[in-house]
Amino acid sequence: MKRSYWRKLNRFPHHRWDMLKNLLEALIRYQRIETTLSKAKELQQYAEEIVFLAKKDTPESDLKVESMLRTPAARRILYEVLLPRYAERQFFFTRIVNQFRFRYRDSTPMAFIEYVDRPGELRPADPVGWDRKRFVWDKMTNGTRRDRRKYEAEARRKGLYDIYDNFCPDINLIPRDDAYEWHSDEDAHYDEPPEEAEAAAPPPSDPPEGEAEVEGADVAPGHDKEGKQIVVSKGPRLGPGKGKVELPGPHRALQPFFVDIPPPSHREMQENVNRLPHRPV
């Protein structure tokens, strides 16, 4: 008997990939969809990979993300909803729930595929980052003796013990070094302007006599009321590091989608054909 090492899903390759793109689009939009068990298992690898590629924040990975989606709306949900949610989760973004039932018309096993950590889910996933540290602290404080033996080593690794081997009585006393923030494109933080920009900035002028002072009228473009230059963070979106990491807005999510580029007109196509070297018949 010939073995099949991949799921063909009773479709040709181009039809199969077209179907998976439609399922991936629906999964990102609704966060949870119902499909057959074989389709859910085949879709899970792409649902995990698209979040992994989006977190890379490189032009190459952004193009790969766009090639796997249909609409810019799904891309914006990916960058604005899923990436902040999985800032501290490195993998295992999806979950397959087997329904243990069969479809009536063809007896196909059915399943749910969903993204974890979404609001309102019935079975939450294992916590990560600061939530994991709070979970360990709660087990060490309110858990049983078996829980304290189980999580003691992890509590020491996460800094819940001080140098005198005393357990932290309050979780809020521990600084959140691994905290992440997400802000939109309109938000900006203020840095000290360089000397060239400070010299080029025009000084604020007083309004003429008889005219009311308008708020923001004497502010130079790109500067605040105190004359400091407004600099929007262009750093890594999800880069690891010590201290608080400020995540810039989803700049890629607001750019034109690659499928929105209009196709060449008939005249342009004819001009391209005329540029080809003439071949005798």
PDB file of C-alpha atoms in Angstrom:
ATOM      1  CA  MET A   1       0.000   0.000   0.000  1.00  0.00           C
ATOM      2  CA  LYS A   2       1.346   3.441  -0.981  1.00  0.00           C
ATOM      3  CA  ARG A   3       1.772   5.810   1.946  1.00  0.00           C
ATOM      4  CA  SER A   4       0.945   9.495   1.821  1.00  0.00           C
ATOM      5  CA  TYR A   5       3.318  11.667   3.857  1.00  0.00           C
ATOM      6  CA  TRP A   6       1.165  14.797   3.612  1.00  0.00           C
ATOM      7  CA  ARG A   7      -2.506  15.631   3.684  1.00  0.00           C
ATOM      8  CA  LYS A   8      -3.897  16.041   0.191  1.00  0.00           C
ATOM      9  CA  LEU A   9      -7.403  16.906   1.475  1.00  0.00           C
ATOM     10  CA  ASN A  10      -8.884  15.510  -1.731  1.00  0.00           C
ATOM     11  CA  ARG A  11      -7.720  18.556  -3.739  1.00  0.00           C
ATOM     12  CA  PHE A  12      -5.075  19.505  -6.240  1.00  0.00           C
ATOM     13  CA  PRO A  13      -2.108  21.516  -4.908  1.00  0.00           C
ATOM     14  CA  HIS A  14      -3.269  24.935  -6.117  1.00  0.00           C
ATOM     15  CA  HIS A  15      -6.835  24.280  -4.896  1.00  0.00           C
ATOM     16  CA  ARG A  16      -5.504  23.029  -1.561  1.00  0.00           C
ATOM     17  CA  TRP A  17      -3.400  26.152  -0.946  1.00  0.00           C
ATOM     18  CA  ASP A  18      -6.293  28.376  -2.005  1.00  0.00           C
ATOM     19  CA  MET A  19      -8.533  26.658   0.528  1.00  0.00           C
ATOM     20  CA  LEU A  20      -5.923  26.979   3.299  1.00  0.00           C
ATOM     21  CA  LYS A  21      -5.575  30.714   2.648  1.00  0.00           C
ATOM     22  CA  ASN A  22      -9.336  31.114   3.006  1.00  0.00           C
ATOM     23  CA  LEU A  23      -9.292  29.165   6.274  1.00  0.00           C
ATOM     24  CA  LEU A  24      -6.344  31.186   7.578  1.00  0.00           C
ATOM     25  CA  GLU A  25      -8.123  34.423   6.719  1.00  0.00           C
ATOM     26  CA  ALA A  26     -11.237  33.302   8.623  1.00  0.00           C
ATOM     27  CA  LEU A  27      -9.180  32.108  11.603  1.00  0.00           C
ATOM     28  CA  ILE A  28      -7.409  35.454  12.000  1.00  0.00           C
ATOM     29  CA  ARG A  29     -10.659  37.383  11.662  1.00  0.00           C
ATOM     30  CA  TYR A  30     -12.780  35.310  14.065  1.00  0.00           C
ATOM     31  CA  GLN A  31     -10.016  33.724  16.249  1.00  0.00           C
ATOM     32  CA  ARG A  32     -11.938  30.415  16.318  1.00  0.00           C
ATOM     33  CA  ILE A  33     -13.435  28.383  13.473  1.00  0.00           C
ATOM     34  CA  GLU A  34     -14.956  24.948  13.032  1.00  0.00           C
ATOM     35  CA  THR A  35     -13.634  22.636  10.332  1.00  0.00           C
ATOM     36  CA  THR A  36     -12.653  19.017   9.799  1.00  0.00           C
ATOM     37  CA  LEU A  37      -9.921  17.519  11.931  1.00  0.00           C
ATOM     38  CA  SER A  38      -7.563  16.947   8.992  1.00  0.00           C
ATOM     39  CA  LYS A  39      -7.967  20.529   7.755  1.00  0.00           C
ATOM     40  CA  ALA A  40      -7.399  21.880  11.247  1.00  0.00           C
ATOM     41  CA  LYS A  41      -4.149  19.919  11.605  1.00  0.00           C
ATOM     42  CA  GLU A  42      -2.943  21.133   8.218  1.00  0.00           C
ATOM     43  CA  LEU A  43      -3.953  24.732   8.961  1.00  0.00           C
ATOM     44  CA  GLN A  44      -2.277  24.849  12.362  1.00  0.00           C
ATOM     45  CA  GLN A  45       1.269  25.036  10.972  1.00  0.00           C
ATOM     46  CA  TYR A  46       0.410  28.078   8.848  1.00  0.00           C
ATOM     47  CA  ALA A  47      -1.467  29.783  11.703  1.00  0.00           C
ATOM     48  CA  GLU A  48       1.632  29.397  13.872  1.00  0.00           C
ATOM     49  CA  GLU A  49       4.037  30.448  11.140  1.00  0.00           C
ATOM     50  CA  ILE A  50       2.244  33.654  10.211  1.00  0.00           C
ATOM     51  CA  VAL A  51       2.503  34.977  13.791  1.00  0.00           C
ATOM     52  CA  PHE A  52       6.164  33.931  13.931  1.00  0.00           C
ATOM     53  CA  LEU A  53       6.902  35.760  10.662  1.00  0.00           C
ATOM     54  CA  ALA A  54       5.009  38.883  11.723  1.00  0.00           C
ATOM     55  CA  LYS A  55       7.038  39.078  14.946  1.00  0.00           C
ATOM     56  CA  LYS A  56      10.293  39.166  12.948  1.00  0.00           C
ATOM     57  CA  ASP A  57       9.447  42.663  11.658  1.00  0.00           C
ATOM     58  CA  THR A  58      11.598  42.539   8.523  1.00  0.00           C
ATOM     59  CA  PRO A  59      10.627  43.477   4.950  1.00  0.00           C
ATOM     60  CA  GLU A  60      11.080  39.881   3.824  1.00  0.00           C
ATOM     61  CA  SER A  61       8.884  38.459   6.567  1.00  0.00           C
ATOM     62  CA  ASP A  62       6.222  41.135   5.987  1.00  0.00           C
ATOM     63  CA  LEU A  63       6.000  40.144   2.325  1.00  0.00           C
ATOM     64  CA  LYS A  64       5.617  36.500   3.326  1.00  0.00           C
ATOM     65  CA  VAL A  65       2.814  37.495   5.695  1.00  0.00           C
ATOM     66  CA  GLU A  66       1.012  39.345   2.930  1.00  0.00           C
ATOM     67  CA  SER A  67       1.377  36.392   0.572  1.00  0.00           C
ATOM     68  CA  MET A  68      -0.507  34.214   3.076  1.00  0.00           C
ATOM     69  CA  LEU A  69      -3.465  36.577   3.561  1.00  0.00           C
ATOM     70  CA  ARG A  70      -6.337  37.789   1.425  1.00  0.00           C
ATOM     71  CA  THR A  71      -7.298  41.216   2.750  1.00  0.00           C
ATOM     72  CA  PRO A  72      -5.578  44.098   4.560  1.00  0.00           C
ATOM     73  CA  ALA A  73      -8.220  43.840   7.324  1.00  0.00           C
ATOM     74  CA  ALA A  74      -6.847  40.464   8.391  1.00  0.00           C
ATOM     75  CA  ARG A  75      -3.316  41.826   8.264  1.00  0.00           C
ATOM     76  CA  ARG A  76      -4.270  44.697  10.554  1.00  0.00           C
ATOM     77  CA  ILE A  77      -5.876  42.292  13.046  1.00  0.00           C
ATOM     78  CA  LEU A  78      -2.676  40.248  12.976  1.00  0.00           C
ATOM     79  CA  TYR A  79      -0.402  43.212  13.718  1.00  0.00           C
ATOM     80  CA  GLU A  80      -2.660  45.116  16.116  1.00  0.00           C
ATOM     81  CA  VAL A  81      -4.363  42.291  18.049  1.00  0.00           C
ATOM     82  CA  LEU A  82      -2.317  39.111  17.852  1.00  0.00           C
ATOM     83  CA  LEU A  83       1.201  40.538  18.125  1.00  0.00           C
ATOM     84  CA  PRO A  84       0.593  42.467  21.375  1.00  0.00           C
ATOM     85  CA  ARG A  85      -1.172  39.402  22.786  1.00  0.00           C
ATOM     86  CA  TYR A  86       1.744  37.084  21.996  1.00  0.00           C
ATOM     87  CA  ALA A  87       4.561  39.495  22.839  1.00  0.00           C
ATOM     88  CA  GLU A  88       5.907  37.136  25.514  1.00  0.00           C
ATOM     89  CA  ARG A  89       4.692  33.827  24.064  1.00  0.00           C
ATOM     90  CA  GLN A  90       7.326  32.313  21.803  1.00  0.00           C
ATOM     91  CA  PHE A  91       5.302  29.485  20.252  1.00  0.00           C
ATOM     92  CA  PHE A  92       2.104  27.419  20.600  1.00  0.00           C
ATOM     93  CA  PHE A  93      -0.276  30.217  19.619  1.00  0.00           C
ATOM     94  CA  THR A  94      -3.080  27.874  18.484  1.00  0.00           C
ATOM     95  CA  ARG A  95      -5.052  24.985  19.895  1.00  0.00           C
ATOM     96  CA  ILE A  96      -7.037  22.201  18.212  1.00  0.00           C
ATOM     97  CA  VAL A  97     -10.086  20.913  20.082  1.00  0.00           C
ATOM     98  CA  ASN A  98     -11.353  17.573  18.813  1.00  0.00           C
ATOM     99  CA  GLN A  99     -15.155  17.438  18.974  1.00  0.00           C
ATOM    100  CA  PHE A 100     -15.267  13.620  18.882  1.00  0.00           C
ATOM    101  CA  ARG A 101     -18.212  13.755  16.531  1.00  0.00           C
ATOM    102  CA  PHE A 102     -18.636  13.021  12.834  1.00  0.00           C
ATOM    103  CA  ARG A 103     -20.246  15.067  10.124  1.00  0.00           C
ATOM    104  CA  TYR A 104     -23.526  13.571   9.032  1.00  0.00           C
ATOM    105  CA  ARG A 105     -23.076  13.630   5.266  1.00  0.00           C
ATOM    106  CA  ASP A 106     -19.626  12.000   5.009  1.00  0.00           C
ATOM    107  CA  SER A 107     -18.692  10.836   8.555  1.00  0.00           C
ATOM    108  CA  THR A 108     -15.702  13.200   8.720  1.00  0.00           C
ATOM    109  CA  PRO A 109     -14.337  13.944  12.227  1.00  0.00           C
ATOM    110  CA  MET A 110     -14.885  17.579  13.189  1.00  0.00           C
ATOM    111  CA  ALA A 111     -12.740  19.905  15.306  1.00  0.00           C
ATOM    112  CA  PHE A 112     -12.255  23.499  16.414  1.00  0.00           C
ATOM    113  CA  ILE A 113      -9.049  25.441  15.815  1.00  0.00           C
ATOM    114  CA  GLU A 114      -8.537  28.624  17.807  1.00  0.00           C
ATOM    115  CA  TYR A 115      -5.956  31.142  18.948  1.00  0.00           C
ATOM    116  CA  VAL A 116      -5.162  30.937  22.666  1.00  0.00           C
ATOM    117  CA  ASP A 117      -5.243  33.771  25.225  1.00  0.00           C
ATOM    118  CA  ARG A 118      -8.204  35.436  23.565  1.00  0.00           C
ATOM    119  CA  PRO A 119     -10.802  37.024  25.865  1.00  0.00           C
ATOM    120  CA  GLY A 120     -13.660  34.778  26.907  1.00  0.00           C
ATOM    121  CA  GLU A 121     -12.021  31.416  26.196  1.00  0.00           C
ATOM    122  CA  LEU A 122     -13.230  28.506  28.308  1.00  0.00           C
ATOM    123  CA  ARG A 123      -9.864  26.815  28.810  1.00  0.00           C
ATOM    124  CA  PRO A 124      -7.011  29.309  29.239  1.00  0.00           C
ATOM    125  CA  ALA A 125      -3.534  28.349  28.082  1.00  0.00           C
ATOM    126  CA  ASP A 126      -0.476  28.105  30.318  1.00  0.00           C
ATOM    127  CA  PRO A 127       0.593  31.634  31.337  1.00  0.00           C
ATOM    128  CA  VAL A 128       3.881  33.135  30.169  1.00  0.00           C
ATOM    129  CA  GLY A 129       5.999  36.106  31.204  1.00  0.00           C
ATOM    130  CA  TRP A 130       4.678  38.137  34.110  1.00  0.00           C
ATOM    131  CA  ASP A 131       1.494  36.068  34.306  1.00  0.00           C
ATOM    132  CA  ARG A 132       3.608  32.958  34.798  1.00  0.00           C
ATOM    133  CA  LYS A 133       5.510  34.633  37.613  1.00  0.00           C
ATOM    134  CA  ARG A 134       2.210  35.583  39.287  1.00  0.00           C
ATOM    135  CA  PHE A 135       0.952  32.020  38.828  1.00  0.00           C
ATOM    136  CA  VAL A 136       4.048  30.589  40.544  1.00  0.00           C
ATOM    137  CA  TRP A 137       3.778  33.130  43.372  1.00  0.00           C
ATOM    138  CA  ASP A 138       0.119  32.187  43.908  1.00  0.00           C
ATOM    139  CA  LYS A 139       1.009  28.478  44.039  1.00  0.00           C
ATOM    140  CA  MET A 140       3.767  29.129  46.559  1.00  0.00           C
ATOM    141  CA  THR A 141       1.514  31.323  48.708  1.00  0.00           C
ATOM    142  CA  ASN A 142      -1.913  29.671  48.562  1.00  0.00           C
ATOM    143  CA  GLY A 143      -1.083  26.227  47.203  1.00  0.00           C
ATOM    144  CA  THR A 144      -0.645  22.922  48.937  1.00  0.00           C
ATOM    145  CA  ARG A 145       2.588  21.517  50.290  1.00  0.00           C
ATOM    146  CA  ARG A 146       2.988  19.506  47.085  1.00  0.00           C
ATOM    147  CA  ASP A 147       2.634  22.702  45.029  1.00  0.00           C
ATOM    148  CA  ARG A 148       5.319  24.423  47.084  1.00  0.00           C
ATOM    149  CA  ARG A 149       7.726  21.544  46.499  1.00  0.00           C
ATOM    150  CA  LYS A 150       6.868  21.501  42.801  1.00  0.00           C
ATOM    151  CA  TYR A 151       7.313  25.216  42.091  1.00  0.00           C
ATOM    152  CA  GLU A 152      10.088  26.130  44.534  1.00  0.00           C
ATOM    153  CA  ALA A 153      12.901  25.768  42.000  1.00  0.00           C
ATOM    154  CA  GLU A 154      11.021  27.821  39.418  1.00  0.00           C
ATOM    155  CA  ALA A 155      10.249  30.490  42.019  1.00  0.00           C
ATOM    156  CA  ARG A 156      13.961  30.833  42.729  1.00  0.00           C
ATOM    157  CA  ARG A 157      14.749  31.135  39.019  1.00  0.00           C
ATOM    158  CA  LYS A 158      12.154  33.873  38.635  1.00  0.00           C
ATOM    159  CA  GLY A 159      13.528  35.927  41.518  1.00  0.00           C
ATOM    160  CA  LEU A 160      10.761  35.367  44.070  1.00  0.00           C
ATOM    161  CA  TYR A 161      13.393  34.775  46.781  1.00  0.00           C
ATOM    162  CA  ASP A 162      15.742  37.487  48.020  1.00  0.00           C
ATOM    163  CA  ILE A 163      19.431  37.144  48.848  1.00  0.00           C
ATOM    164  CA  TYR A 164      18.527  36.120  52.396  1.00  0.00           C
ATOM    165  CA  ASP A 165      16.414  33.208  51.126  1.00  0.00           C
ATOM    166  CA  ASN A 166      13.133  34.886  52.130  1.00  0.00           C
ATOM    167  CA  PHE A 167      10.072  34.473  49.949  1.00  0.00           C
ATOM    168  CA  CYS A 168       8.484  37.665  48.562  1.00  0.00           C
ATOM    169  CA  PRO A 169       5.295  38.419  50.539  1.00  0.00           C
ATOM    170  CA  ASP A 170       3.760  40.644  47.844  1.00  0.00           C
ATOM    171  CA  ILE A 171       4.018  40.052  44.089  1.00  0.00           C
ATOM    172  CA  ASN A 172       3.657  43.801  43.413  1.00  0.00           C
ATOM    173  CA  LEU A 173       7.014  44.443  45.110  1.00  0.00           C
ATOM    174  CA  ILE A 174       8.822  42.683  42.250  1.00  0.00           C
ATOM    175  CA  PRO A 175       9.631  45.041  39.347  1.00  0.00           C
ATOM    176  CA  ARG A 176       8.188  44.047  36.006  1.00  0.00           C
ATOM    177  CA  ASP A 177      11.395  43.936  33.985  1.00  0.00           C
ATOM    178  CA  ASP A 178       9.797  41.936  31.195  1.00  0.00           C
ATOM    179  CA  ALA A 179       6.805  44.242  30.721  1.00  0.00           C
ATOM    180  CA  TYR A 180       5.856  45.213  27.199  1.00  0.00           C
ATOM    181  CA  GLU A 181       3.776  48.106  25.944  1.00  0.00           C
ATOM    182  CA  TRP A 182       1.917  48.627  22.705  1.00  0.00           C
ATOM    183  CA  HIS A 183       1.099  52.062  21.408  1.00  0.00           C
ATOM    184  CA  SER A 184      -0.491  53.221  18.192  1.00  0.00           C
ATOM    185  CA  ASP A 185       1.144  55.135  15.385  1.00  0.00           C
ATOM    186  CA  GLU A 186      -0.267  58.409  16.702  1.00  0.00           C
ATOM    187  CA  ASP A 187       1.598  58.036  20.007  1.00  0.00           C
ATOM    188  CA  ALA A 188       5.128  59.345  20.216  1.00  0.00           C
ATOM    189  CA  HIS A 189       7.831  59.687  22.816  1.00  0.00           C
ATOM    190  CA  TYR A 190      10.123  62.647  23.218  1.00  0.00           C
ATOM    191  CA  ASP A 191      13.879  62.446  22.840  1.00  0.00           C
ATOM    192  CA  GLU A 192      16.491  65.148  23.047  1.00  0.00           C
ATOM    193  CA  PRO A 193      16.725  66.630  19.522  1.00  0.00           C
ATOM    194  CA  PRO A 194      20.106  66.561  17.777  1.00  0.00           C
ATOM    195  CA  GLU A 195      22.088  69.763  17.457  1.00  0.00           C
ATOM    196  CA  GLU A 196      21.306  70.132  13.749  1.00  0.00           C
ATOM    197  CA  ALA A 197      17.562  69.749  14.239  1.00  0.00           C
ATOM    198  CA  GLU A 198      17.656  72.113  17.218  1.00  0.00           C
ATOM    199  CA  ALA A 199      19.488  74.743  15.187  1.00  0.00           C
ATOM    200  CA  ALA A 200      17.156  74.332  12.198  1.00  0.00           C
ATOM    201  CA  ALA A 201      13.998  74.644  14.281  1.00  0.00           C
ATOM    202  CA  PRO A 202      12.536  78.166  13.947  1.00  0.00           C
ATOM    203  CA  PRO A 203      12.078  80.034  17.221  1.00  0.00           C
ATOM    204  CA  PRO A 204       8.487  80.506  18.407  1.00  0.00           C
ATOM    205  CA  SER A 205       7.071  83.907  17.523  1.00  0.00           C
ATOM    206  CA  ASP A 206       4.489  85.995  19.386  1.00  0.00           C
ATOM    207  CA  PRO A 207       1.079  86.463  17.731  1.00  0.00           C
ATOM    208  CA  PRO A 208       0.421  89.872  16.127  1.00  0.00           C
ATOM    209  CA  GLU A 209      -1.424  92.526  18.057  1.00  0.00           C
ATOM    210  CA  GLY A 210      -5.194  92.242  18.019  1.00  0.00           C
ATOM    211  CA  GLU A 211      -5.215  88.509  17.210  1.00  0.00           C
ATOM    212  CA  ALA A 212      -6.094  85.839  19.736  1.00  0.00           C
ATOM    213  CA  GLU A 213      -3.429  83.305  20.518  1.00  0.00           C
ATOM    214  CA  VAL A 214      -4.316  79.925  19.049  1.00  0.00           C
ATOM    215  CA  GLU A 215      -3.114  76.847  20.876  1.00  0.00           C
ATOM    216  CA  GLY A 216      -0.379  75.120  18.873  1.00  0.00           C
ATOM    217  CA  ALA A 217      -0.071  77.933  16.331  1.00  0.00           C
ATOM    218  CA  ASP A 218       3.499  78.841  17.366  1.00  0.00           C
ATOM    219  CA  VAL A 219       4.735  75.260  17.410  1.00  0.00           C
ATOM    220  CA  ALA A 220       7.172  74.279  14.693  1.00  0.00           C
ATOM    221  CA  PRO A 221       6.282  71.192  12.638  1.00  0.00           C
ATOM    222  CA  GLY A 222       7.618  68.069  14.283  1.00  0.00           C
ATOM    223  CA  HIS A 223       8.138  69.809  17.650  1.00  0.00           C
ATOM    224  CA  ASP A 224       6.140  70.176  20.829  1.00  0.00           C
ATOM    225  CA  LYS A 225       5.284  73.361  22.733  1.00  0.00           C
ATOM    226  CA  GLU A 226       8.652  73.329  24.544  1.00  0.00           C
ATOM    227  CA  GLY A 227      10.608  73.088  21.293  1.00  0.00           C
ATOM    228  CA  LYS A 228      11.592  69.431  21.658  1.00  0.00           C
ATOM    229  CA  GLN A 229      11.531  67.280  18.586  1.00  0.00           C
ATOM    230  CA  ILE A 230       8.884  64.544  18.453  1.00  0.00           C
ATOM    231  CA  VAL A 231      10.513  61.240  17.604  1.00  0.00           C
ATOM    232  CA  VAL A 232       8.364  58.191  16.930  1.00  0.00           C
ATOM    233  CA  SER A 233      10.055  54.978  17.991  1.00  0.00           C
ATOM    234  CA  LYS A 234      11.286  52.921  15.051  1.00  0.00           C
ATOM    235  CA  GLY A 235      12.918  50.203  17.114  1.00  0.00           C
ATOM    236  CA  PRO A 236      12.152  46.490  17.026  1.00  0.00           C
ATOM    237  CA  ARG A 237       8.476  45.705  17.466  1.00  0.00           C
ATOM    238  CA  LEU A 238       8.971  42.740  19.764  1.00  0.00           C
ATOM    239  CA  GLY A 239      12.672  42.859  20.517  1.00  0.00           C
ATOM    240  CA  PRO A 240      13.749  41.238  23.783  1.00  0.00           C
ATOM    241  CA  GLY A 241      15.825  43.228  26.224  1.00  0.00           C
ATOM    242  CA  LYS A 242      16.199  44.326  29.796  1.00  0.00           C
ATOM    243  CA  GLY A 243      13.794  46.853  31.189  1.00  0.00           C
ATOM    244  CA  LYS A 244      10.621  48.113  29.607  1.00  0.00           C
ATOM    245  CA  VAL A 245      10.479  47.617  25.838  1.00  0.00           C
ATOM    246  CA  GLU A 246       8.295  50.117  24.029  1.00  0.00           C
ATOM    247  CA  LEU A 247       6.635  48.621  20.985  1.00  0.00           C
ATOM    248  CA  PRO A 248       6.034  50.910  18.025  1.00  0.00           C
ATOM    249  CA  GLY A 249       2.730  50.866  16.241  1.00  0.00           C
ATOM    250  CA  PRO A 250       1.947  48.491  13.381  1.00  0.00           C
ATOM    251  CA  HIS A 251       3.429  50.635  10.599  1.00  0.00           C
ATOM    252  CA  ARG A 252       3.278  47.722   8.176  1.00  0.00           C
ATOM    253  CA  ALA A 253      -0.415  47.213   8.898  1.00  0.00           C
ATOM    254  CA  LEU A 254      -1.219  50.726   7.677  1.00  0.00           C
ATOM    255  CA  GLN A 255       0.657  50.516   4.371  1.00  0.00           C
ATOM    256  CA  PRO A 256      -1.094  49.598   1.115  1.00  0.00           C
ATOM    257  CA  PHE A 257      -1.756  45.911   0.721  1.00  0.00           C
ATOM    258  CA  PHE A 258       0.178  44.315  -2.122  1.00  0.00           C
ATOM    259  CA  VAL A 259      -3.014  43.053  -3.787  1.00  0.00           C
ATOM    260  CA  ASP A 260      -4.342  46.632  -3.926  1.00  0.00           C
ATOM    261  CA  ILE A 261      -1.830  47.521  -6.638  1.00  0.00           C
ATOM    262  CA  PRO A 262      -3.888  47.932  -9.828  1.00  0.00           C
ATOM    263  CA  PRO A 263      -3.121  45.454 -12.604  1.00  0.00           C
ATOM    264  CA  PRO A 264      -1.570  46.761 -15.823  1.00  0.00           C
ATOM    265  CA  SER A 265      -4.022  48.076 -18.368  1.00  0.00           C
ATOM    266  CA  HIS A 266      -4.456  46.638 -21.848  1.00  0.00           C
ATOM    267  CA  ARG A 267      -2.475  49.535 -23.317  1.00  0.00           C
ATOM    268  CA  GLU A 268       0.455  48.933 -20.939  1.00  0.00           C
ATOM    269  CA  MET A 269       0.419  45.240 -21.720  1.00  0.00           C
ATOM    270  CA  GLN A 270       0.427  45.995 -25.448  1.00  0.00           C
ATOM    271  CA  GLU A 271       3.357  48.385 -25.025  1.00  0.00           C
ATOM    272  CA  ASN A 272       5.302  45.705 -23.169  1.00  0.00           C
ATOM    273  CA  VAL A 273       4.626  43.276 -25.990  1.00  0.00           C
ATOM    274  CA  ASN A 274       5.804  45.795 -28.592  1.00  0.00           C
ATOM    275  CA  ARG A 275       9.102  46.213 -26.737  1.00  0.00           C
ATOM    276  CA  LEU A 276       9.924  42.541 -27.318  1.00  0.00           C
ATOM    277  CA  PRO A 277      12.296  41.803 -30.204  1.00  0.00           C
ATOM    278  CA  HIS A 278      10.509  40.955 -33.433  1.00  0.00           C
ATOM    279  CA  ARG A 279      10.553  37.309 -34.367  1.00  0.00           C
ATOM    280  CA  PRO A 280       9.991  36.338 -38.007  1.00  0.00           C
ATOM    281  CA  VAL A 281       7.098  34.026 -38.588  1.00  0.00           C
TER     282      VAL A 281
END
